[in-house]
Tab-separated table of C-alpha atoms in Angstrom:
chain	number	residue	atom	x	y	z
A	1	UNK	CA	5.424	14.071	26.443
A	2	UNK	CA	3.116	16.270	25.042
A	3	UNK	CA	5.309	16.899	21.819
A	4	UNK	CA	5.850	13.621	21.369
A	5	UNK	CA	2.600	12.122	21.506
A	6	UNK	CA	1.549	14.996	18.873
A	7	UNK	CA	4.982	13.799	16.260
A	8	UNK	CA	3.376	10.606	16.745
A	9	UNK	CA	0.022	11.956	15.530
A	10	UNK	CA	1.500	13.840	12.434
A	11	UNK	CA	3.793	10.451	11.682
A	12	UNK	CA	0.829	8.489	11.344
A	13	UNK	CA	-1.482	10.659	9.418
A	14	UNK	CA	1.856	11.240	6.678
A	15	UNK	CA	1.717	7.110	6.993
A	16	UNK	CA	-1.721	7.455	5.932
A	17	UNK	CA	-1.780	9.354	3.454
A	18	UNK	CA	0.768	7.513	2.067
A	19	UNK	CA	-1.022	4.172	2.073
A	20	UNK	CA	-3.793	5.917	0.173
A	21	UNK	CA	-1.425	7.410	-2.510
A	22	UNK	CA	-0.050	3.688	-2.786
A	23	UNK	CA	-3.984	2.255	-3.091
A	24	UNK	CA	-5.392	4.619	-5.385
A	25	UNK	CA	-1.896	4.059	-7.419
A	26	UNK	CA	-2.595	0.208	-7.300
A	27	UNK	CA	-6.241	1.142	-8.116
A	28	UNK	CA	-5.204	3.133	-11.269
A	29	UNK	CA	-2.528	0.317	-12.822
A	30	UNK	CA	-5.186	-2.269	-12.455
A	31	UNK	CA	-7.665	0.040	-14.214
A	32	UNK	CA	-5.139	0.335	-17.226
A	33	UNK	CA	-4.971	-3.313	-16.979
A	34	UNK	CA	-7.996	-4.090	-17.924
């Protein structure tokens, strides 16, 4: 159980991260934009 629950933990925080690669990506396009 223990294992799992801590896969869970490093699944999320990769999820994270990559949510805030996508976002500052987003961020930086836009910027060009304008």
């Amino acid at each position: 159980m223990y294992k799992q629950n801590r896969l869970t933990t490093e699944n999320t925080k990769l999820k994270l991260r990559l949510v805030e690669c996508e976002v500052s990506a987003i961020n930086q396009g836009l910027k060009e934009k304008i």
